[in-house]
């Protein structure tokens, strides 16, 4: 009972005069409180870390599953890619080659003449190499009837080599009536730029690829 009596009779203004048993009690109580708070904050931090790691684990599992599925299908996907590349090469081989391009341009011009079109302008520009092909613009101005333009398109499609013509800033308008009779006789004017394409051989493709990498490095 003396310990409890000592607690009841403590002099708060004279801590140094407290009984030894009371000092030991409060010291142990303070240490226990410090240890308890330290343990609480330590466990709280560990719980936050555990939640973070659990979320990371789920993410890693999902990434692993995705990569595993890709690795399982890798061989089949590679085979499909090889087949697509072979098909692309075969299609490209149907386009004109470098040596055939001048003859092709002549054929296009002559086809326009054979269709009865009046050639006011037919001016091929410089080639622009791409990844595996080269494009060449042609500035042109043709005059003729709707029927003649149809014959021209049909004639180009019938050329021995595959010819791809894409239109850029092309307009088809009625020809301005002459001052003499005041009529254009159904004449139309096609003017603008078209682009035609040819395939690059292996050496040209390598050069174009190297040039593109060098340009990207700058």
mmCIF file of N, CA and C in Angstrom, residues 55-147:
data_model
loop_
_atom_site.group_PDB
_atom_site.id
_atom_site.type_symbol
_atom_site.label_atom_id
_atom_site.label_comp_id
_atom_site.label_asym_id
_atom_site.label_seq_id
_atom_site.Cartn_x
_atom_site.Cartn_y
_atom_site.Cartn_z
ATOM 1 N N UNK A 55 0.449 -3.897 -54.844
ATOM 2 C CA UNK A 55 0.017 -3.336 -56.126
ATOM 3 C C UNK A 55 1.056 -3.562 -57.214
ATOM 4 N N UNK A 56 2.333 -3.421 -56.859
ATOM 5 C CA UNK A 56 3.408 -3.677 -57.813
ATOM 6 C C UNK A 56 3.428 -5.129 -58.234
ATOM 7 N N UNK A 57 3.125 -6.013 -57.305
ATOM 8 C CA UNK A 57 3.101 -7.437 -57.632
ATOM 9 C C UNK A 57 2.022 -7.739 -58.667
ATOM 10 N N UNK A 58 0.836 -7.142 -58.477
ATOM 11 C CA UNK A 58 -0.244 -7.347 -59.450
ATOM 12 C C UNK A 58 0.148 -6.820 -60.827
ATOM 13 N N UNK A 59 0.804 -5.658 -60.856
ATOM 14 C CA UNK A 59 1.234 -5.080 -62.128
ATOM 15 C C UNK A 59 2.257 -5.970 -62.823
ATOM 16 N N UNK A 60 3.218 -6.479 -62.033
ATOM 17 C CA UNK A 60 4.244 -7.354 -62.600
ATOM 18 C C UNK A 60 3.637 -8.662 -63.107
ATOM 19 N N UNK A 61 2.661 -9.175 -62.383
ATOM 20 C CA UNK A 61 1.995 -10.400 -62.836
ATOM 21 C C UNK A 61 1.288 -10.169 -64.167
ATOM 22 N N UNK A 62 0.628 -9.013 -64.299
ATOM 23 C CA UNK A 62 -0.070 -8.704 -65.541
ATOM 24 C C UNK A 62 0.927 -8.546 -66.692
ATOM 25 N N UNK A 63 2.049 -7.846 -66.442
ATOM 26 C CA UNK A 63 3.077 -7.686 -67.468
ATOM 27 C C UNK A 63 3.665 -9.042 -67.861
ATOM 28 N N UNK A 64 3.874 -9.880 -66.885
ATOM 29 C CA UNK A 64 4.425 -11.205 -67.171
ATOM 30 C C UNK A 64 3.471 -12.018 -68.041
ATOM 31 N N UNK A 65 2.168 -11.944 -67.706
ATOM 32 C CA UNK A 65 1.184 -12.686 -68.496
ATOM 33 C C UNK A 65 1.144 -12.184 -69.932
ATOM 34 N N UNK A 66 1.208 -10.851 -70.096
ATOM 35 C CA UNK A 66 1.187 -10.269 -71.443
ATOM 36 C C UNK A 66 2.409 -10.702 -72.243
ATOM 37 N N UNK A 67 3.588 -10.593 -71.622
ATOM 38 C CA UNK A 67 4.823 -10.966 -72.310
ATOM 39 C C UNK A 67 4.878 -12.470 -72.579
ATOM 40 N N UNK A 68 4.346 -13.250 -71.663
ATOM 41 C CA UNK A 68 4.330 -14.691 -71.866
ATOM 42 C C UNK A 68 3.448 -15.049 -73.059
ATOM 43 N N UNK A 69 2.276 -14.376 -73.158
ATOM 44 C CA UNK A 69 1.381 -14.635 -74.298
ATOM 45 C C UNK A 69 2.051 -14.244 -75.609
ATOM 46 N N UNK A 70 2.790 -13.127 -75.596
ATOM 47 C CA UNK A 70 3.491 -12.702 -76.803
ATOM 48 C C UNK A 70 4.599 -13.688 -77.166
ATOM 49 N N UNK A 71 5.313 -14.169 -76.158
ATOM 50 C CA UNK A 71 6.413 -15.082 -76.445
ATOM 51 C C UNK A 71 5.907 -16.416 -76.992
ATOM 52 N N UNK A 72 4.730 -16.826 -76.520
ATOM 53 C CA UNK A 72 4.158 -18.079 -77.018
ATOM 54 C C UNK A 72 3.804 -17.947 -78.493
ATOM 55 N N UNK A 73 3.289 -16.767 -78.885
ATOM 56 C CA UNK A 73 2.865 -16.547 -80.268
ATOM 57 C C UNK A 73 3.948 -15.908 -81.129
ATOM 58 N N UNK A 74 5.138 -15.741 -80.573
ATOM 59 C CA UNK A 74 6.193 -15.033 -81.289
ATOM 60 C C UNK A 74 6.551 -15.713 -82.605
ATOM 61 N N UNK A 75 6.699 -17.013 -82.571
ATOM 62 C CA UNK A 75 7.094 -17.730 -83.784
ATOM 63 C C UNK A 75 6.039 -17.594 -84.880
ATOM 64 N N UNK A 76 4.761 -17.730 -84.491
ATOM 65 C CA UNK A 76 3.689 -17.596 -85.479
ATOM 66 C C UNK A 76 3.617 -16.174 -86.022
ATOM 67 N N UNK A 77 3.795 -15.182 -85.128
ATOM 68 C CA UNK A 77 3.765 -13.792 -85.570
ATOM 69 C C UNK A 77 4.936 -13.482 -86.497
ATOM 70 N N UNK A 78 6.094 -14.048 -86.183
ATOM 71 C CA UNK A 78 7.257 -13.827 -87.034
ATOM 72 C C UNK A 78 7.039 -14.437 -88.416
ATOM 73 N N UNK A 79 6.420 -15.601 -88.447
ATOM 74 C CA UNK A 79 6.126 -16.243 -89.728
ATOM 75 C C UNK A 79 5.150 -15.390 -90.548
ATOM 76 N N UNK A 80 4.124 -14.858 -89.893
ATOM 77 C CA UNK A 80 3.169 -13.994 -90.585
ATOM 78 C C UNK A 80 3.857 -12.740 -91.112
ATOM 79 N N UNK A 81 4.761 -12.178 -90.309
ATOM 80 C CA UNK A 81 5.491 -10.986 -90.741
ATOM 81 C C UNK A 81 6.351 -11.286 -91.962
ATOM 82 N N UNK A 82 7.029 -12.420 -91.951
ATOM 83 C CA UNK A 82 7.861 -12.809 -93.094
ATOM 84 C C UNK A 82 7.004 -12.981 -94.350
ATOM 85 N N UNK A 83 5.833 -13.593 -94.190
ATOM 86 C CA UNK A 83 4.942 -13.785 -95.338
ATOM 87 C C UNK A 83 4.452 -12.441 -95.883
ATOM 88 N N UNK A 84 4.121 -11.522 -94.991
ATOM 89 C CA UNK A 84 3.669 -10.204 -95.426
ATOM 90 C C UNK A 84 4.785 -9.449 -96.146
ATOM 91 N N UNK A 85 6.014 -9.574 -95.644
ATOM 92 C CA UNK A 85 7.138 -8.913 -96.298
ATOM 93 C C UNK A 85 7.389 -9.503 -97.684
ATOM 94 N N UNK A 86 7.236 -10.824 -97.812
ATOM 95 C CA UNK A 86 7.399 -11.458 -99.130
ATOM 96 C C UNK A 86 6.324 -10.958 -100.102
ATOM 97 N N UNK A 87 5.089 -10.855 -99.616
ATOM 98 C CA UNK A 87 4.003 -10.348 -100.464
ATOM 99 C C UNK A 87 4.279 -8.905 -100.883
ATOM 100 N N UNK A 88 4.798 -8.119 -99.944
ATOM 101 C CA UNK A 88 5.098 -6.729 -100.259
ATOM 102 C C UNK A 88 6.190 -6.635 -101.321
ATOM 103 N N UNK A 89 7.206 -7.468 -101.194
ATOM 104 C CA UNK A 89 8.280 -7.455 -102.197
ATOM 105 C C UNK A 89 7.739 -7.840 -103.576
ATOM 106 N N UNK A 90 6.864 -8.834 -103.610
ATOM 107 C CA UNK A 90 6.286 -9.249 -104.892
ATOM 108 C C UNK A 90 5.460 -8.124 -105.511
ATOM 109 N N UNK A 91 4.703 -7.412 -104.676
ATOM 110 C CA UNK A 91 3.907 -6.308 -105.197
ATOM 111 C C UNK A 91 4.802 -5.172 -105.688
ATOM 112 N N UNK A 92 5.877 -4.919 -104.944
ATOM 113 C CA UNK A 92 6.781 -3.849 -105.351
ATOM 114 C C UNK A 92 7.467 -4.172 -106.669
ATOM 115 N N UNK A 93 7.762 -5.453 -106.874
ATOM 116 C CA UNK A 93 8.425 -5.847 -108.118
ATOM 117 C C UNK A 93 7.539 -5.603 -109.336
ATOM 118 N N UNK A 94 6.244 -5.428 -109.116
ATOM 119 C CA UNK A 94 5.346 -5.138 -110.220
ATOM 120 C C UNK A 94 5.388 -3.661 -110.624
ATOM 121 N N UNK A 95 5.960 -2.831 -109.754
ATOM 122 C CA UNK A 95 6.123 -1.429 -110.102
ATOM 123 C C UNK A 95 7.319 -1.262 -111.032
ATOM 124 N N UNK A 96 7.395 -0.156 -111.749
ATOM 125 C CA UNK A 96 8.544 0.062 -112.646
ATOM 126 C C UNK A 96 9.848 0.128 -111.866
ATOM 127 N N UNK A 97 10.923 -0.262 -112.512
ATOM 128 C CA UNK A 97 12.252 -0.137 -111.923
ATOM 129 C C UNK A 97 12.851 1.207 -112.329
ATOM 130 N N UNK A 98 14.054 1.459 -111.864
ATOM 131 C CA UNK A 98 14.722 2.722 -112.177
ATOM 132 C C UNK A 98 14.958 2.865 -113.682
ATOM 133 N N UNK A 99 15.371 1.780 -114.312
ATOM 134 C CA UNK A 99 15.662 1.839 -115.745
ATOM 135 C C UNK A 99 14.393 1.923 -116.594
ATOM 136 N N UNK A 100 13.264 1.473 -116.021
ATOM 137 C CA UNK A 100 12.004 1.488 -116.770
ATOM 138 C C UNK A 100 11.237 2.791 -116.615
ATOM 139 N N UNK A 101 11.632 3.620 -115.670
ATOM 140 C CA UNK A 101 10.867 4.832 -115.394
ATOM 141 C C UNK A 101 10.838 5.816 -116.570
ATOM 142 N N UNK A 102 11.955 6.100 -117.233
ATOM 143 C CA UNK A 102 11.871 7.018 -118.384
ATOM 144 C C UNK A 102 10.912 6.528 -119.461
ATOM 145 N N UNK A 103 10.947 5.212 -119.749
ATOM 146 C CA UNK A 103 10.046 4.652 -120.748
ATOM 147 C C UNK A 103 8.596 4.766 -120.289
ATOM 148 N N UNK A 104 8.381 4.583 -118.988
ATOM 149 C CA UNK A 104 7.021 4.687 -118.454
ATOM 150 C C UNK A 104 6.474 6.104 -118.628
ATOM 151 N N UNK A 105 7.295 7.104 -118.340
ATOM 152 C CA UNK A 105 6.846 8.488 -118.497
ATOM 153 C C UNK A 105 6.491 8.778 -119.960
ATOM 154 N N UNK A 106 7.298 8.223 -120.865
ATOM 155 C CA UNK A 106 7.002 8.385 -122.295
ATOM 156 C C UNK A 106 5.688 7.704 -122.647
ATOM 157 N N UNK A 107 5.460 6.525 -122.100
ATOM 158 C CA UNK A 107 4.212 5.796 -122.369
ATOM 159 C C UNK A 107 2.994 6.585 -121.885
ATOM 160 N N UNK A 108 3.116 7.205 -120.700
ATOM 161 C CA UNK A 108 1.987 7.984 -120.172
ATOM 162 C C UNK A 108 1.693 9.164 -121.089
ATOM 163 N N UNK A 109 2.749 9.840 -121.518
ATOM 164 C CA UNK A 109 2.562 10.983 -122.414
ATOM 165 C C UNK A 109 1.947 10.554 -123.744
ATOM 166 N N UNK A 110 2.453 9.458 -124.307
ATOM 167 C CA UNK A 110 1.927 8.981 -125.584
ATOM 168 C C UNK A 110 0.490 8.482 -125.449
ATOM 169 N N UNK A 111 0.158 7.909 -124.292
ATOM 170 C CA UNK A 111 -1.218 7.459 -124.059
ATOM 171 C C UNK A 111 -2.175 8.637 -124.075
ATOM 172 N N UNK A 112 -1.745 9.756 -123.513
ATOM 173 C CA UNK A 112 -2.579 10.959 -123.546
ATOM 174 C C UNK A 112 -2.793 11.427 -124.981
ATOM 175 N N UNK A 113 -1.720 11.394 -125.788
ATOM 176 C CA UNK A 113 -1.853 11.803 -127.181
ATOM 177 C C UNK A 113 -2.748 10.856 -127.960
ATOM 178 N N UNK A 114 -2.600 9.553 -127.689
ATOM 179 C CA UNK A 114 -3.417 8.562 -128.393
ATOM 180 C C UNK A 114 -4.896 8.720 -128.053
ATOM 181 N N UNK A 115 -5.185 9.192 -126.849
ATOM 182 C CA UNK A 115 -6.582 9.394 -126.454
ATOM 183 C C UNK A 115 -7.155 10.673 -127.044
ATOM 184 N N UNK A 116 -6.310 11.473 -127.710
ATOM 185 C CA UNK A 116 -6.802 12.700 -128.323
ATOM 186 C C UNK A 116 -6.709 13.911 -127.430
ATOM 187 N N UNK A 117 -6.017 13.762 -126.282
ATOM 188 C CA UNK A 117 -5.881 14.897 -125.377
ATOM 189 C C UNK A 117 -4.819 15.861 -125.909
ATOM 190 N N UNK A 118 -5.069 17.111 -125.694
ATOM 191 C CA UNK A 118 -4.080 18.133 -126.046
ATOM 192 C C UNK A 118 -3.166 18.350 -124.839
ATOM 193 N N UNK A 119 -1.874 18.105 -125.030
ATOM 194 C CA UNK A 119 -0.924 18.210 -123.929
ATOM 195 C C UNK A 119 -0.330 19.613 -123.909
ATOM 196 N N UNK A 120 -0.770 20.417 -122.974
ATOM 197 C CA UNK A 120 -0.219 21.761 -122.805
ATOM 198 C C UNK A 120 1.009 21.751 -121.902
ATOM 199 N N UNK A 121 1.060 20.772 -120.967
ATOM 200 C CA UNK A 121 2.194 20.677 -120.051
ATOM 201 C C UNK A 121 2.325 19.239 -119.564
ATOM 202 N N UNK A 122 3.528 18.711 -119.635
ATOM 203 C CA UNK A 122 3.826 17.391 -119.068
ATOM 204 C C UNK A 122 5.286 17.446 -118.629
ATOM 205 N N UNK A 123 5.492 17.766 -117.337
ATOM 206 C CA UNK A 123 6.846 18.038 -116.844
ATOM 207 C C UNK A 123 7.138 17.200 -115.597
ATOM 208 N N UNK A 124 7.881 16.073 -115.756
ATOM 209 C CA UNK A 124 8.277 15.273 -114.590
ATOM 210 C C UNK A 124 9.252 16.044 -113.704
ATOM 211 N N UNK A 125 9.091 15.891 -112.391
ATOM 212 C CA UNK A 125 9.994 16.524 -111.431
ATOM 213 C C UNK A 125 11.015 15.549 -110.897
ATOM 214 N N UNK A 126 11.730 15.978 -109.878
ATOM 215 C CA UNK A 126 12.782 15.144 -109.274
ATOM 216 C C UNK A 126 12.162 14.074 -108.378
ATOM 217 N N UNK A 127 12.831 12.926 -108.308
ATOM 218 C CA UNK A 127 12.371 11.818 -107.470
ATOM 219 C C UNK A 127 12.615 12.109 -105.990
ATOM 220 N N UNK A 128 11.760 11.534 -105.161
ATOM 221 C CA UNK A 128 11.929 11.593 -103.706
ATOM 222 C C UNK A 128 11.940 10.170 -103.167
ATOM 223 N N UNK A 129 13.106 9.657 -102.735
ATOM 224 C CA UNK A 129 13.168 8.288 -102.195
ATOM 225 C C UNK A 129 12.445 8.193 -100.858
ATOM 226 N N UNK A 130 11.700 7.105 -100.686
ATOM 227 C CA UNK A 130 11.062 6.791 -99.414
ATOM 228 C C UNK A 130 11.732 5.535 -98.851
ATOM 229 N N UNK A 131 11.027 4.820 -97.943
ATOM 230 C CA UNK A 131 11.630 3.640 -97.321
ATOM 231 C C UNK A 131 11.948 2.552 -98.339
ATOM 232 N N UNK A 132 10.995 2.218 -99.190
ATOM 233 C CA UNK A 132 11.203 1.120 -100.128
ATOM 234 C C UNK A 132 10.712 1.468 -101.530
ATOM 235 N N UNK A 133 10.382 2.720 -101.755
ATOM 236 C CA UNK A 133 9.933 3.144 -103.078
ATOM 237 C C UNK A 133 10.355 4.601 -103.287
ATOM 238 N N UNK A 134 10.198 5.057 -104.517
ATOM 239 C CA UNK A 134 10.483 6.453 -104.843
ATOM 240 C C UNK A 134 9.268 7.034 -105.547
ATOM 241 N N UNK A 135 8.936 8.259 -105.226
ATOM 242 C CA UNK A 135 7.820 8.927 -105.871
ATOM 243 C C UNK A 135 8.331 10.055 -106.758
ATOM 244 N N UNK A 136 7.643 10.260 -107.870
ATOM 245 C CA UNK A 136 8.060 11.290 -108.809
ATOM 246 C C UNK A 136 6.849 12.120 -109.217
ATOM 247 N N UNK A 137 6.884 13.414 -108.964
ATOM 248 C CA UNK A 137 5.755 14.270 -109.334
ATOM 249 C C UNK A 137 5.806 14.637 -110.821
ATOM 250 N N UNK A 138 4.634 14.824 -111.393
ATOM 251 C CA UNK A 138 4.518 15.246 -112.785
ATOM 252 C C UNK A 138 3.525 16.404 -112.835
ATOM 253 N N UNK A 139 4.017 17.572 -113.224
ATOM 254 C CA UNK A 139 3.127 18.722 -113.431
ATOM 255 C C UNK A 139 2.530 18.599 -114.830
ATOM 256 N N UNK A 140 1.207 18.671 -114.921
ATOM 257 C CA UNK A 140 0.577 18.473 -116.232
ATOM 258 C C UNK A 140 -0.619 19.387 -116.434
ATOM 259 N N UNK A 141 -0.955 19.513 -117.714
ATOM 260 C CA UNK A 141 -2.162 20.243 -118.106
ATOM 261 C C UNK A 141 -2.646 19.619 -119.408
ATOM 262 N N UNK A 142 -3.781 18.937 -119.336
ATOM 263 C CA UNK A 142 -4.372 18.279 -120.493
ATOM 264 C C UNK A 142 -5.710 18.954 -120.822
ATOM 265 N N UNK A 143 -6.010 18.984 -122.112
ATOM 266 C CA UNK A 143 -7.300 19.501 -122.563
ATOM 267 C C UNK A 143 -7.967 18.458 -123.452
ATOM 268 N N UNK A 144 -9.235 18.181 -123.196
ATOM 269 C CA UNK A 144 -9.952 17.197 -123.983
ATOM 270 C C UNK A 144 -11.357 17.008 -123.469
ATOM 271 N N UNK A 145 -12.058 16.075 -124.060
ATOM 272 C CA UNK A 145 -13.435 15.803 -123.650
ATOM 273 C C UNK A 145 -13.456 14.764 -122.529
ATOM 274 N N UNK A 146 -14.614 14.629 -121.916
ATOM 275 C CA UNK A 146 -14.792 13.639 -120.854
ATOM 276 C C UNK A 146 -14.469 12.242 -121.381
ATOM 277 N N UNK A 147 -14.929 11.957 -122.585
ATOM 278 C CA UNK A 147 -14.686 10.648 -123.198
ATOM 279 C C UNK A 147 -13.193 10.428 -123.430
#
